[in-house]
Amino acid sequence: MSQTSDEAAVAAHYGMLLGIQSPWQVKRAKLEVAQRLVDIEVEHDSRQPVRCPQCRRECPRHDHAPERTWRHLDVMQFTTQIRARLPRCTCPEHKVVTVTPPWAEPGSRFTLMFEAFAVQVLRACASLTQAVELLRLDWDSVQRIMDRAVQRGLTRRSTEAVTQVGLDEKSFGRGQDYVSLMTDLQGRRVLEVVADRTTEAALALWKSLPEEQRKQVQAASMDMGANFAAATAQAAPAAKIVHDHFHVSKQLNDAVDKVRREEHRRLLAKGDESLKHTKFLWLQGAAVDGDRALAFAELCARELKTAKAWAYKEMFVEFWLQPDAIAAQRFFEDWYRTVNRSRLEPLKKAARTLANHLVGLLNYFEHRITNAVTEGFNSRIQAIKTAARGFRRFQNYRTRILFFCGKLDLVPAMHSVVSH
Ligand SMILES: [Zn+2]
């Protein structure tokens, strides 16, 4: 079939637009107005050699794979697609293999330029729904673009500078599902996400760093649970365990709340409702203001057990303000003795937990790290969690966290189209 000179000119124009070079050429570009489609047919010059995509060896041509299409960037609201039958070659080592086209990654239904654009759209959008609409794609396709982008980013990522990490858990979905995260505290990025919060899960997190680099990690911030500590001792024995502020205050807050609930029950039995709706008052600590400050002062003035428990909790804030580990240890011992003399069982229990983790608490004065970085990702992760759906739920969730919080280099490289 012969082309008119106009058709040849249009084909050459699209070839230039797409950066298509020998041995590839645009055979035909067709405008389908009814379908709002620009259809570009590309072929491989049969006189040019074919190279094995794996070893780059020049190989005899075998045949052509069935025709495939790739979506490209829209032109004036017209969907643009590339259509081609990729040659297959017979490599002595890799047998019959399909040649990789220069405009797409293997297995992708999109051109590199489209994927690069999609990554930018996804980054800029407030929600995934918005991105899905703007890109005029379905959820699965968007998810696959993100999967590939994250895979690309992880391959390119360097973790050489990681010396301080945070281990943390997040709830996932309804019920008791959890995921565990490892963050690079200085680089302020999420390094890995795994299902569950067991020791095995924490080991899997550590394995996201090559062994040589695990040895360089000096400190790891974490809760006071056994799993993260056990995995750290095993996978990165040189890393100092530092217990995170947030988890310590949570422990103490829970103890205060336990005291409050018991006391509230006792007071209610006598018709006294003073402690009703005060849970958050005691969580806030000394920083309450306005009317509530007055109510709070009144509660504190009465010899309530809850007020005492609260005072012990508040006292502990000063632990973190000590100048060094020696002073902190002295402070802790005083505080522990004071709490232990009280008759507040929940507080005493919390104090024992802290005493059992004293080494990890004192390590703070050497490394001064917390999981605040992970906390900083909370709102983003919350939004991702709400949007995570489909039956690959955990995998999708992981991909999205790494996409948005991993600081990865996600955009495909637009390699120049030289002989492939
Ligand atoms: Zn080969």
PDB file of C-alpha atoms in Angstrom, residues 227-417:
ATOM      1  CA  ASN A 227       9.009  -7.430  68.859  1.00  0.00           C
ATOM      2  CA  PHE A 228      10.828  -4.429  67.446  1.00  0.00           C
ATOM      3  CA  ALA A 229      13.560  -4.750  70.085  1.00  0.00           C
ATOM      4  CA  ALA A 230      14.036  -8.482  69.441  1.00  0.00           C
ATOM      5  CA  ALA A 231      14.292  -7.981  65.689  1.00  0.00           C
ATOM      6  CA  THR A 232      16.735  -5.101  66.141  1.00  0.00           C
ATOM      7  CA  ALA A 233      18.985  -7.140  68.443  1.00  0.00           C
ATOM      8  CA  GLN A 234      19.026  -9.859  65.800  1.00  0.00           C
ATOM      9  CA  ALA A 235      19.285  -7.896  62.553  1.00  0.00           C
ATOM     10  CA  ALA A 236      21.221  -4.817  63.653  1.00  0.00           C
ATOM     11  CA  PRO A 237      22.956  -5.641  66.935  1.00  0.00           C
ATOM     12  CA  ALA A 238      25.069  -2.484  66.763  1.00  0.00           C
ATOM     13  CA  ALA A 239      22.033  -0.197  66.697  1.00  0.00           C
ATOM     14  CA  LYS A 240      21.105   1.337  70.053  1.00  0.00           C
ATOM     15  CA  ILE A 241      17.447   0.990  70.981  1.00  0.00           C
ATOM     16  CA  VAL A 242      15.867   4.327  71.882  1.00  0.00           C
ATOM     17  CA  HIS A 243      12.328   4.272  73.250  1.00  0.00           C
ATOM     18  CA  ASP A 244      10.148   6.882  71.713  1.00  0.00           C
ATOM     19  CA  HIS A 245       8.631   9.771  73.759  1.00  0.00           C
ATOM     20  CA  PHE A 246       5.236   9.285  72.238  1.00  0.00           C
ATOM     21  CA  HIS A 247       4.981   5.681  73.348  1.00  0.00           C
ATOM     22  CA  VAL A 248       6.199   6.509  76.844  1.00  0.00           C
ATOM     23  CA  SER A 249       3.558   9.228  77.271  1.00  0.00           C
ATOM     24  CA  LYS A 250       0.939   6.899  75.875  1.00  0.00           C
ATOM     25  CA  GLN A 251       1.843   4.315  78.502  1.00  0.00           C
ATOM     26  CA  LEU A 252       1.544   6.922  81.261  1.00  0.00           C
ATOM     27  CA  ASN A 253      -1.658   8.416  79.841  1.00  0.00           C
ATOM     28  CA  ASP A 254      -3.250   4.981  79.705  1.00  0.00           C
ATOM     29  CA  ALA A 255      -2.326   4.454  83.353  1.00  0.00           C
ATOM     30  CA  VAL A 256      -3.873   7.807  84.352  1.00  0.00           C
ATOM     31  CA  ASP A 257      -7.005   6.915  82.441  1.00  0.00           C
ATOM     32  CA  LYS A 258      -7.271   3.580  84.195  1.00  0.00           C
ATOM     33  CA  VAL A 259      -7.096   5.365  87.550  1.00  0.00           C
ATOM     34  CA  ARG A 260      -9.744   7.831  86.345  1.00  0.00           C
ATOM     35  CA  ARG A 261     -12.150   5.115  85.213  1.00  0.00           C
ATOM     36  CA  GLU A 262     -11.887   3.223  88.495  1.00  0.00           C
ATOM     37  CA  GLU A 263     -12.354   6.371  90.505  1.00  0.00           C
ATOM     38  CA  HIS A 264     -15.193   7.577  88.303  1.00  0.00           C
ATOM     39  CA  ARG A 265     -17.047   4.307  88.930  1.00  0.00           C
ATOM     40  CA  ARG A 266     -16.565   4.667  92.661  1.00  0.00           C
ATOM     41  CA  LEU A 267     -17.719   8.308  92.687  1.00  0.00           C
ATOM     42  CA  LEU A 268     -20.734   7.550  90.514  1.00  0.00           C
ATOM     43  CA  ALA A 269     -21.855   4.921  92.986  1.00  0.00           C
ATOM     44  CA  LYS A 270     -22.055   7.776  95.498  1.00  0.00           C
ATOM     45  CA  GLY A 271     -23.870  10.022  93.024  1.00  0.00           C
ATOM     46  CA  ASP A 272     -20.769  12.150  92.351  1.00  0.00           C
ATOM     47  CA  GLU A 273     -20.331  12.984  88.664  1.00  0.00           C
ATOM     48  CA  SER A 274     -17.185  15.147  88.951  1.00  0.00           C
ATOM     49  CA  LEU A 275     -15.097  12.952  86.667  1.00  0.00           C
ATOM     50  CA  LYS A 276     -17.667  12.606  83.912  1.00  0.00           C
ATOM     51  CA  HIS A 277     -16.339  13.698  80.491  1.00  0.00           C
ATOM     52  CA  THR A 278     -12.911  14.522  81.873  1.00  0.00           C
ATOM     53  CA  LYS A 279     -10.835  11.938  79.984  1.00  0.00           C
ATOM     54  CA  PHE A 280      -9.293  14.460  77.617  1.00  0.00           C
ATOM     55  CA  LEU A 281      -8.734  17.012  80.328  1.00  0.00           C
ATOM     56  CA  TRP A 282      -6.250  14.649  81.951  1.00  0.00           C
ATOM     57  CA  LEU A 283      -4.635  13.786  78.642  1.00  0.00           C
ATOM     58  CA  GLN A 284      -3.965  17.403  77.801  1.00  0.00           C
ATOM     59  CA  GLY A 285      -1.983  17.995  80.899  1.00  0.00           C
ATOM     60  CA  ALA A 286      -1.092  21.436  82.150  1.00  0.00           C
ATOM     61  CA  ALA A 287      -1.941  23.211  78.916  1.00  0.00           C
ATOM     62  CA  VAL A 288      -5.740  23.479  79.360  1.00  0.00           C
ATOM     63  CA  ASP A 289      -7.164  26.972  79.043  1.00  0.00           C
ATOM     64  CA  GLY A 290     -10.250  29.123  79.750  1.00  0.00           C
ATOM     65  CA  ASP A 291     -13.216  27.654  81.602  1.00  0.00           C
ATOM     66  CA  ARG A 292     -11.739  24.241  81.490  1.00  0.00           C
ATOM     67  CA  ALA A 293      -8.641  25.462  83.331  1.00  0.00           C
ATOM     68  CA  LEU A 294     -10.857  26.470  86.221  1.00  0.00           C
ATOM     69  CA  ALA A 295     -12.704  23.163  86.270  1.00  0.00           C
ATOM     70  CA  PHE A 296      -9.369  21.430  86.071  1.00  0.00           C
ATOM     71  CA  ALA A 297      -7.912  23.431  88.975  1.00  0.00           C
ATOM     72  CA  GLU A 298     -10.951  22.542  91.073  1.00  0.00           C
ATOM     73  CA  LEU A 299     -10.542  18.875  90.319  1.00  0.00           C
ATOM     74  CA  CYS A 300      -6.868  19.058  91.204  1.00  0.00           C
ATOM     75  CA  ALA A 301      -7.626  20.815  94.489  1.00  0.00           C
ATOM     76  CA  ARG A 302      -9.758  17.896  95.634  1.00  0.00           C
ATOM     77  CA  GLU A 303      -7.748  14.958  96.837  1.00  0.00           C
ATOM     78  CA  LEU A 304      -8.648  12.845  93.834  1.00  0.00           C
ATOM     79  CA  LYS A 305      -6.562   9.831  92.922  1.00  0.00           C
ATOM     80  CA  THR A 306      -6.857  10.822  89.282  1.00  0.00           C
ATOM     81  CA  ALA A 307      -5.273  14.201  90.008  1.00  0.00           C
ATOM     82  CA  LYS A 308      -2.372  12.498  91.766  1.00  0.00           C
ATOM     83  CA  ALA A 309      -1.875  10.073  88.925  1.00  0.00           C
ATOM     84  CA  TRP A 310      -1.945  12.990  86.525  1.00  0.00           C
ATOM     85  CA  ALA A 311       0.675  14.833  88.572  1.00  0.00           C
ATOM     86  CA  TYR A 312       3.057  11.855  88.440  1.00  0.00           C
ATOM     87  CA  LYS A 313       2.608  11.658  84.713  1.00  0.00           C
ATOM     88  CA  GLU A 314       3.300  15.370  84.297  1.00  0.00           C
ATOM     89  CA  MET A 315       6.327  15.097  86.526  1.00  0.00           C
ATOM     90  CA  PHE A 316       7.828  12.622  84.091  1.00  0.00           C
ATOM     91  CA  VAL A 317       7.929  15.242  81.318  1.00  0.00           C
ATOM     92  CA  GLU A 318      11.034  16.596  83.020  1.00  0.00           C
ATOM     93  CA  PHE A 319      12.832  13.334  82.445  1.00  0.00           C
ATOM     94  CA  TRP A 320      13.343  14.286  78.813  1.00  0.00           C
ATOM     95  CA  LEU A 321      14.700  17.682  79.777  1.00  0.00           C
ATOM     96  CA  GLN A 322      17.635  16.316  81.773  1.00  0.00           C
ATOM     97  CA  PRO A 323      21.045  17.392  80.495  1.00  0.00           C
ATOM     98  CA  ASP A 324      22.520  13.904  80.226  1.00  0.00           C
ATOM     99  CA  ALA A 325      22.003  10.208  80.919  1.00  0.00           C
ATOM    100  CA  ILE A 326      23.487  10.398  84.416  1.00  0.00           C
ATOM    101  CA  ALA A 327      21.128  13.161  85.501  1.00  0.00           C
ATOM    102  CA  ALA A 328      18.254  11.381  83.764  1.00  0.00           C
ATOM    103  CA  GLN A 329      18.947   8.162  85.605  1.00  0.00           C
ATOM    104  CA  ARG A 330      18.998  10.024  88.925  1.00  0.00           C
ATOM    105  CA  PHE A 331      15.731  11.742  88.020  1.00  0.00           C
ATOM    106  CA  PHE A 332      14.177   8.437  87.047  1.00  0.00           C
ATOM    107  CA  GLU A 333      15.124   6.743  90.295  1.00  0.00           C
ATOM    108  CA  ASP A 334      13.531   9.566  92.335  1.00  0.00           C
ATOM    109  CA  TRP A 335      10.403   9.548  90.226  1.00  0.00           C
ATOM    110  CA  TYR A 336      10.160   5.766  90.415  1.00  0.00           C
ATOM    111  CA  ARG A 337      10.448   5.776  94.220  1.00  0.00           C
ATOM    112  CA  THR A 338       7.762   8.474  94.504  1.00  0.00           C
ATOM    113  CA  VAL A 339       5.332   6.619  92.242  1.00  0.00           C
ATOM    114  CA  ASN A 340       6.062   3.368  93.999  1.00  0.00           C
ATOM    115  CA  ARG A 341       5.085   4.860  97.362  1.00  0.00           C
ATOM    116  CA  SER A 342       1.680   5.802  95.951  1.00  0.00           C
ATOM    117  CA  ARG A 343      -1.256   3.436  95.979  1.00  0.00           C
ATOM    118  CA  LEU A 344      -1.990   3.930  92.321  1.00  0.00           C
ATOM    119  CA  GLU A 345      -1.532   0.437  90.900  1.00  0.00           C
ATOM    120  CA  PRO A 346      -1.849   1.366  87.203  1.00  0.00           C
ATOM    121  CA  LEU A 347       0.841   4.038  87.637  1.00  0.00           C
ATOM    122  CA  LYS A 348       3.112   1.675  89.523  1.00  0.00           C
ATOM    123  CA  LYS A 349       2.718  -0.867  86.774  1.00  0.00           C
ATOM    124  CA  ALA A 350       3.593   1.721  84.116  1.00  0.00           C
ATOM    125  CA  ALA A 351       6.608   2.797  86.165  1.00  0.00           C
ATOM    126  CA  ARG A 352       7.807  -0.823  86.313  1.00  0.00           C
ATOM    127  CA  THR A 353       7.504  -1.064  82.536  1.00  0.00           C
ATOM    128  CA  LEU A 354       9.621   2.069  82.198  1.00  0.00           C
ATOM    129  CA  ALA A 355      12.152   0.711  84.697  1.00  0.00           C
ATOM    130  CA  ASN A 356      12.456  -2.479  82.637  1.00  0.00           C
ATOM    131  CA  HIS A 357      13.213  -0.339  79.582  1.00  0.00           C
ATOM    132  CA  LEU A 358      15.467   2.161  81.311  1.00  0.00           C
ATOM    133  CA  VAL A 359      18.463   1.470  79.057  1.00  0.00           C
ATOM    134  CA  GLY A 360      16.391   2.342  75.989  1.00  0.00           C
ATOM    135  CA  LEU A 361      15.047   5.443  77.723  1.00  0.00           C
ATOM    136  CA  LEU A 362      18.529   6.628  78.702  1.00  0.00           C
ATOM    137  CA  ASN A 363      19.848   5.992  75.191  1.00  0.00           C
ATOM    138  CA  TYR A 364      17.816   9.020  74.212  1.00  0.00           C
ATOM    139  CA  PHE A 365      20.411  11.250  75.820  1.00  0.00           C
ATOM    140  CA  GLU A 366      23.047   9.876  73.489  1.00  0.00           C
ATOM    141  CA  HIS A 367      21.004   9.836  70.280  1.00  0.00           C
ATOM    142  CA  ARG A 368      18.097  12.231  70.822  1.00  0.00           C
ATOM    143  CA  ILE A 369      15.793  10.674  68.250  1.00  0.00           C
ATOM    144  CA  THR A 370      12.036  10.156  68.276  1.00  0.00           C
ATOM    145  CA  ASN A 371       9.449   8.795  65.884  1.00  0.00           C
ATOM    146  CA  ALA A 372       8.098  12.276  65.236  1.00  0.00           C
ATOM    147  CA  VAL A 373       9.000  11.788  61.561  1.00  0.00           C
ATOM    148  CA  THR A 374       6.578   8.878  61.282  1.00  0.00           C
ATOM    149  CA  GLU A 375       3.958  10.846  63.168  1.00  0.00           C
ATOM    150  CA  GLY A 376       4.432  13.573  60.587  1.00  0.00           C
ATOM    151  CA  PHE A 377       3.322  11.162  57.879  1.00  0.00           C
ATOM    152  CA  ASN A 378       0.132  10.305  59.750  1.00  0.00           C
ATOM    153  CA  SER A 379      -2.307  12.512  57.889  1.00  0.00           C
ATOM    154  CA  ARG A 380      -0.962  11.440  54.503  1.00  0.00           C
ATOM    155  CA  ILE A 381      -1.073   7.778  55.503  1.00  0.00           C
ATOM    156  CA  GLN A 382      -4.588   8.195  56.870  1.00  0.00           C
ATOM    157  CA  ALA A 383      -5.757   9.546  53.507  1.00  0.00           C
ATOM    158  CA  ILE A 384      -4.051   6.675  51.695  1.00  0.00           C
ATOM    159  CA  LYS A 385      -5.656   4.160  54.022  1.00  0.00           C
ATOM    160  CA  THR A 386      -9.102   5.537  53.293  1.00  0.00           C
ATOM    161  CA  ALA A 387      -8.474   5.232  49.578  1.00  0.00           C
ATOM    162  CA  ALA A 388      -6.912   1.762  49.673  1.00  0.00           C
ATOM    163  CA  ARG A 389      -9.273  -0.764  48.201  1.00  0.00           C
ATOM    164  CA  GLY A 390      -9.350  -3.842  46.044  1.00  0.00           C
ATOM    165  CA  PHE A 391      -8.192  -7.245  47.006  1.00  0.00           C
ATOM    166  CA  ARG A 392      -4.501  -6.536  46.872  1.00  0.00           C
ATOM    167  CA  ARG A 393      -5.222  -4.176  49.731  1.00  0.00           C
ATOM    168  CA  PHE A 394      -2.025  -4.491  51.696  1.00  0.00           C
ATOM    169  CA  GLN A 395       0.214  -4.402  48.608  1.00  0.00           C
ATOM    170  CA  ASN A 396      -1.629  -1.339  47.295  1.00  0.00           C
ATOM    171  CA  TYR A 397      -1.327   0.351  50.663  1.00  0.00           C
ATOM    172  CA  ARG A 398       2.409  -0.322  50.798  1.00  0.00           C
ATOM    173  CA  THR A 399       2.879   0.973  47.260  1.00  0.00           C
ATOM    174  CA  ARG A 400       1.001   4.157  48.027  1.00  0.00           C
ATOM    175  CA  ILE A 401       2.865   4.874  51.241  1.00  0.00           C
ATOM    176  CA  LEU A 402       6.193   4.425  49.453  1.00  0.00           C
ATOM    177  CA  PHE A 403       4.945   6.479  46.500  1.00  0.00           C
ATOM    178  CA  PHE A 404       3.956   9.460  48.651  1.00  0.00           C
ATOM    179  CA  CYS A 405       6.245   9.174  51.668  1.00  0.00           C
ATOM    180  CA  GLY A 406       9.288   7.322  50.322  1.00  0.00           C
ATOM    181  CA  LYS A 407      10.987  10.296  48.623  1.00  0.00           C
ATOM    182  CA  LEU A 408      11.721   7.976  45.714  1.00  0.00           C
ATOM    183  CA  ASP A 409      12.872   8.950  42.254  1.00  0.00           C
ATOM    184  CA  LEU A 410       9.717   7.733  40.510  1.00  0.00           C
ATOM    185  CA  VAL A 411       9.782   9.204  37.025  1.00  0.00           C
ATOM    186  CA  PRO A 412      10.930   6.891  34.230  1.00  0.00           C
ATOM    187  CA  ALA A 413      14.106   7.893  32.430  1.00  0.00           C
ATOM    188  CA  MET A 414      13.350   9.088  28.927  1.00  0.00           C
ATOM    189  CA  HIS A 415      16.261   7.335  27.248  1.00  0.00           C
ATOM    190  CA  SER A 416      17.043   8.564  23.785  1.00  0.00           C
ATOM    191  CA  VAL A 417      15.770   6.251  21.145  1.00  0.00           C
TER     192      VAL A 417
END
